[in-house]
Amino acid sequence: MAAPLTLLLIVAVTIRAVLFRSSLAELISERVEVVSPLNAWKRVVEGLALLDLGVSPYSGDVFHETPLMIYLFHFTVDYAEIVFMVSPYFVDCLSCFLASLDRFRKQKYALESDRYPADCLELLRSPKEMFYIPLKVAMFYLLNPFTILSCVAKSTCGLNNAIIALFIFCTLKGSALLSGILLALATYQSIYPLTLFAPALLFFLQRLYIPVNLRRSSFWCFTLQYAFIYVGSLVVITGLSFFLLGSWDFIPSVYGFIFSVPDLTPNIGLFWYFFAEMFEHFRLFFICVFQINVFFYTIPLSIKLKEHPVFLIFMQIAIISIFKSYPTVGDVALYMAFLPAWSHLYRFLRNIFLVSCVLLACSALFPVLWHLWIYAGSANSNFYYAITLLFNFGQILLVSDYFYAYLRREHHLTHGLYLKKKDGTEATLVLK
Amino acid sequence: MDYYNLMRIFAFIHLLVSIPHGYSNYVETKAGQFFSSGHTNNWAVLVCTSRFWFNYRHVANTLSVYRSVKRLGIPDSHIVLMLADDMACNYRNPKPATVFSHKNMELNVYGDDVEVDYRGYEVTVENFLRVLTGRLPPSTPRSKRLLSDDRSNILIYLTGHGGNGFLKFQDSEEISNMELADAFEQMWQKRRYNELLFIIDTCQGASMYERFYSPNLMALASSQVGEDSLSHQPDLAIGVHLMDKYTFYLLEFLEEVHPASQANMNDLFKVCPQSQCVSTPGHRTDLFQRDPGSVLITDFFGSVRKVEITKDTINLTSPVEPPIQRSGSGDIQIESLTYVDQLPVAEIIHQKPKQKDWHPPDGFILGLWTLILLVFFQTYGIKHLKHIF
């Protein structure tokens, strides 16, 4: 286990180092699919240069990083490549821990295995399969072309992913304090991880055997504790940011920028095209609609998946990276890294071929249509937006397919794998 | 007796000696007068801003002033004449190729040698302002340019339909009094005039000069704010009004002026009193350096070349007397102006001190690391402390 992991690390580092030194680095760091105005490295350097000149880095709509990032990069701007190479490995920690998580789950099932129908045993995973899951997760993340591109472009998306991965790690490990602090840090970086509060809370409640019942005081007690840790650390971090630069400039520059989407540079998200054509007096309304779309799925999904918070985390991360205002391929890579953890759902996935074809084709077509639109002039923005739409459609299909597979597996676990109708013929399951 | 004779001889010798001295004094006085007005060339910008046949009188106004100005000596090369419509060759003109300024067709101001520089649709606010400020494309011919310098006296005459603070151009756009004031300021900054006389004959014309703020401007208007300028007389043969009242009496006044006349601005201010004009003409002289009584009409309307022929050498050693200052007129002080350094060499040669890099405040670092340590110990327990301390 250690040896393959080490080999994987060496391969990943080699690939990134080779790409850093080649001429592709500059090319990649300009691609709009890989960098967005929120996490471009060029803007970080620009902001630090402005700071050295004595001007607030947030003046002039160039720099949209948080002050703690300023602090981090102030000392490591010359070693940026190393920073960006190290950060994906945080995701590895997560993968190592997924193994123990599954052991936990397996134990739960083993205890109740007598409750399960006999033919469900093949649905349960054996330790032998689960042994390789951390390696697969690490492989999926480190060798994912999206991650490599994002890392070579030195986009701070990698750091955001690292923070979210650390948050998941601490949650699974059970440390509420660290989890709250890291969630506050992730929310501070970009607001959308706010939706991960609910799954983290559900996980802790499950772990502490507190039933999710709105009338029980133990539920509220723990919820308030966790919320207090979260909100308190968020306030502390925001206060620290204020003391770094001495002004509240960063709030409109970072959070106002994320919410009000003033920059309509094309990216792989859904906002830019829509708002480029929006009439001014409808703009506020549609901004609200689009932003609510990210947060809206939390409550229904939490209700449905309250027994399975880890899958809920996966779904939330996927939803964030599809519907956020400035997505990049680095965000996509984060939830794709989780997919090996659900490899046991493979037999229930219905659209996996379609989804993989769509995602591969769109990834290949993004640069082609960009070139045709911007440089050759024989296409226009509609072409690029079509591919964006298709890419997001593929992602949504992927996520909903996994959701379906997960629910179906749960259903089979309770009702048996080979279902029969009353007269003995094979039954078909219909998702309603 | 001898003493008396001696005194007479001394007086005679003194007279003999002082005559050349007196003569040079006379020349110096003349020299002083020579340079008293301060300008060396004259320009005129005459603009008629209205089109359509029923605005015949505005074209006639402009052409009357054009005629006077040419008669008094300003050549066509120094006149920019802008007529928004062609009345002489208008198909409704019963007397083609003529523009009359007086009933009974006494005075054809169109004449044989009218040179119109901007005609028809070329008379726009933009072109007018470009002429004034000199910002014309390089392909503009000289006849369309106002090539004045800092020793030019310029006469600007505008006529047409106007209102409180604006003048209408071609029935489709307007120039505001602020734009005009800013254009004059640009001209002043670019040293495009020595002195400028601005005459406007429109309704509520006084509003057009109330925003001026550049020095050496004198302005006259045919009516005050709230009053209309009225036209003088219709001609039943041509069918339209031929002139406006103010310009009619102005033309009458200018017909009396000849290149050597000493009529001054105070006489001009008296042209067309309310009894004749119905509206009250206004004028503004607070921005003007000299006393209007000492400003000759021909300083603006004519191009008078002062030539004194002398066979003697004259030493202009004593400084020329400055122009007669109006007492208590210290409103506008022209400070001596210099050009800004093109290349701030001093700044370049002395190296700027190296900029200090930004460092995070100490309080922030302290706070941040304290928190990190607190969280670390909270999660992993106090027992690690003894390994550190």
GROMACS .gro file of N, CA and C in nm, chain B residues 94-145:
model
  156
  526PRO      N    1  -3.661   8.580  -5.496
  526PRO     CA    2  -3.703   8.642  -5.622
  526PRO      C    3  -3.591   8.718  -5.692
  527LYS      N    4  -3.488   8.752  -5.613
  527LYS     CA    5  -3.375   8.820  -5.674
  527LYS      C    6  -3.252   8.732  -5.654
  528PRO      N    7  -3.230   8.638  -5.737
  528PRO     CA    8  -3.122   8.544  -5.712
  528PRO      C    9  -2.987   8.614  -5.708
  529ALA      N   10  -2.896   8.552  -5.634
  529ALA     CA   11  -2.759   8.600  -5.620
  529ALA      C   12  -2.752   8.731  -5.545
  530THR      N   13  -2.855   8.760  -5.468
  530THR     CA   14  -2.847   8.881  -5.386
  530THR      C   15  -2.898   8.849  -5.248
  531VAL      N   16  -2.842   8.919  -5.152
  531VAL     CA   17  -2.897   8.916  -5.017
  531VAL      C   18  -2.903   9.061  -4.972
  532PHE      N   19  -3.023   9.107  -4.948
  532PHE     CA   20  -3.037   9.249  -4.918
  532PHE      C   21  -3.046   9.270  -4.769
  533SER      N   22  -2.991   9.382  -4.728
  533SER     CA   23  -2.996   9.414  -4.586
  533SER      C   24  -3.088   9.530  -4.558
  534HIS      N   25  -3.144   9.588  -4.657
  534HIS     CA   26  -3.223   9.707  -4.631
  534HIS      C   27  -3.343   9.704  -4.724
  535LYS      N   28  -3.448   9.761  -4.672
  535LYS     CA   29  -3.569   9.770  -4.752
  535LYS      C   30  -3.539   9.847  -4.879
  536ASN      N   31  -3.614   9.822  -4.975
  536ASN     CA   32  -3.596   9.888  -5.105
  536ASN      C   33  -3.466   9.846  -5.171
  537MET      N   34  -3.414   9.738  -5.124
  537MET     CA   35  -3.296   9.680  -5.188
  537MET      C   36  -3.186   9.779  -5.208
  538GLU      N   37  -3.159   9.851  -5.102
  538GLU     CA   38  -3.055   9.951  -5.116
  538GLU      C   39  -2.918   9.890  -5.106
  539LEU      N   40  -2.904   9.786  -5.027
  539LEU     CA   41  -2.770   9.738  -5.000
  539LEU      C   42  -2.766   9.587  -5.019
  540ASN      N   43  -2.691   9.547  -5.122
  540ASN     CA   44  -2.676   9.404  -5.145
  540ASN      C   45  -2.549   9.357  -5.074
  541VAL      N   46  -2.566   9.289  -4.967
  541VAL     CA   47  -2.447   9.252  -4.891
  541VAL      C   48  -2.381   9.126  -4.947
  542TYR      N   49  -2.445   9.063  -5.041
  542TYR     CA   50  -2.382   8.942  -5.095
  542TYR      C   51  -2.267   8.977  -5.187
  543GLY      N   52  -2.289   9.071  -5.272
  543GLY     CA   53  -2.179   9.125  -5.352
  543GLY      C   54  -2.120   9.026  -5.450
  544ASP      N   55  -2.002   9.063  -5.499
  544ASP     CA   56  -1.937   8.981  -5.601
  544ASP      C   57  -1.830   8.892  -5.543
  545ASP      N   58  -1.782   8.926  -5.425
  545ASP     CA   59  -1.662   8.858  -5.379
  545ASP      C   60  -1.680   8.800  -5.238
  546VAL      N   61  -1.794   8.738  -5.219
  546VAL     CA   62  -1.816   8.671  -5.089
  546VAL      C   63  -1.745   8.536  -5.091
  547GLU      N   64  -1.668   8.508  -4.985
  547GLU     CA   65  -1.605   8.376  -4.973
  547GLU      C   66  -1.661   8.309  -4.849
  548VAL      N   67  -1.744   8.212  -4.876
  548VAL     CA   68  -1.805   8.138  -4.763
  548VAL      C   69  -1.718   8.017  -4.733
  549ASP      N   70  -1.673   8.005  -4.609
  549ASP     CA   71  -1.581   7.896  -4.578
  549ASP      C   72  -1.653   7.769  -4.535
  550TYR      N   73  -1.754   7.785  -4.453
  550TYR     CA   74  -1.833   7.669  -4.411
  550TYR      C   75  -1.976   7.695  -4.457
  551ARG      N   76  -2.027   7.608  -4.538
  551ARG     CA   77  -2.160   7.635  -4.590
  551ARG      C   78  -2.251   7.516  -4.566
  552GLY      N   79  -2.377   7.547  -4.556
  552GLY     CA   80  -2.477   7.441  -4.547
  552GLY      C   81  -2.458   7.355  -4.424
  553TYR      N   82  -2.453   7.226  -4.446
  553TYR     CA   83  -2.449   7.133  -4.333
  553TYR      C   84  -2.313   7.126  -4.266
  554GLU      N   85  -2.215   7.198  -4.322
  554GLU     CA   86  -2.086   7.199  -4.253
  554GLU      C   87  -2.088   7.287  -4.131
  555VAL      N   88  -2.193   7.369  -4.119
  555VAL     CA   89  -2.198   7.457  -4.002
  555VAL      C   90  -2.261   7.376  -3.889
  556THR      N   91  -2.174   7.317  -3.809
  556THR     CA   92  -2.222   7.240  -3.694
  556THR      C   93  -2.150   7.289  -3.570
  557VAL      N   94  -2.202   7.249  -3.457
  557VAL     CA   95  -2.139   7.288  -3.329
  557VAL      C   96  -1.996   7.236  -3.326
  558GLU      N   97  -1.980   7.113  -3.374
  558GLU     CA   98  -1.846   7.053  -3.368
  558GLU      C   99  -1.748   7.130  -3.454
  559ASN      N  100  -1.793   7.165  -3.576
  559ASN     CA  101  -1.701   7.237  -3.663
  559ASN      C  102  -1.669   7.375  -3.607
  560PHE      N  103  -1.770   7.437  -3.551
  560PHE     CA  104  -1.748   7.569  -3.494
  560PHE      C  105  -1.646   7.564  -3.380
  561LEU      N  106  -1.664   7.466  -3.293
  561LEU     CA  107  -1.571   7.456  -3.182
  561LEU      C  108  -1.433   7.416  -3.229
  562ARG      N  109  -1.429   7.333  -3.333
  562ARG     CA  110  -1.298   7.293  -3.385
  562ARG      C  111  -1.227   7.411  -3.449
  563VAL      N  112  -1.304   7.496  -3.515
  563VAL     CA  113  -1.242   7.615  -3.573
  563VAL      C  114  -1.184   7.702  -3.462
  564LEU      N  115  -1.262   7.720  -3.358
  564LEU     CA  116  -1.216   7.806  -3.250
  564LEU      C  117  -1.092   7.750  -3.183
  565THR      N  118  -1.096   7.622  -3.150
  565THR     CA  119  -0.984   7.566  -3.074
  565THR      C  120  -0.870   7.519  -3.161
  566GLY      N  121  -0.894   7.511  -3.290
  566GLY     CA  122  -0.786   7.473  -3.379
  566GLY      C  123  -0.766   7.324  -3.393
  567ARG      N  124  -0.857   7.247  -3.341
  567ARG     CA  125  -0.837   7.102  -3.347
  567ARG      C  126  -0.902   7.047  -3.473
  568LEU      N  127  -0.843   7.077  -3.583
  568LEU     CA  128  -0.901   7.032  -3.709
  568LEU      C  129  -0.816   6.921  -3.766
  569PRO      N  130  -0.874   6.834  -3.844
  569PRO     CA  131  -0.792   6.729  -3.905
  569PRO      C  132  -0.690   6.790  -3.999
  570PRO      N  133  -0.579   6.720  -4.017
  570PRO     CA  134  -0.470   6.781  -4.095
  570PRO      C  135  -0.508   6.812  -4.239
  571SER      N  136  -0.615   6.751  -4.286
  571SER     CA  137  -0.650   6.775  -4.426
  571SER      C  138  -0.733   6.901  -4.446
  572THR      N  139  -0.763   6.972  -4.337
  572THR     CA  140  -0.846   7.092  -4.352
  572THR      C  141  -0.769   7.202  -4.425
  573PRO      N  142  -0.830   7.262  -4.525
  573PRO     CA  143  -0.759   7.369  -4.597
  573PRO      C  144  -0.746   7.494  -4.510
  574ARG      N  145  -0.654   7.580  -4.548
  574ARG     CA  146  -0.625   7.698  -4.468
  574ARG      C  147  -0.745   7.790  -4.458
  575SER      N  148  -0.826   7.794  -4.563
  575SER     CA  149  -0.938   7.887  -4.559
  575SER      C  150  -1.038   7.848  -4.452
  576LYS      N  151  -1.033   7.725  -4.405
  576LYS     CA  152  -1.128   7.681  -4.304
  576LYS      C  153  -1.068   7.682  -4.165
  577ARG      N  154  -0.952   7.735  -4.153
  577ARG     CA  155  -0.888   7.733  -4.023
  577ARG      C  156  -0.879   7.872  -3.965
   0.00000   0.00000   0.00000
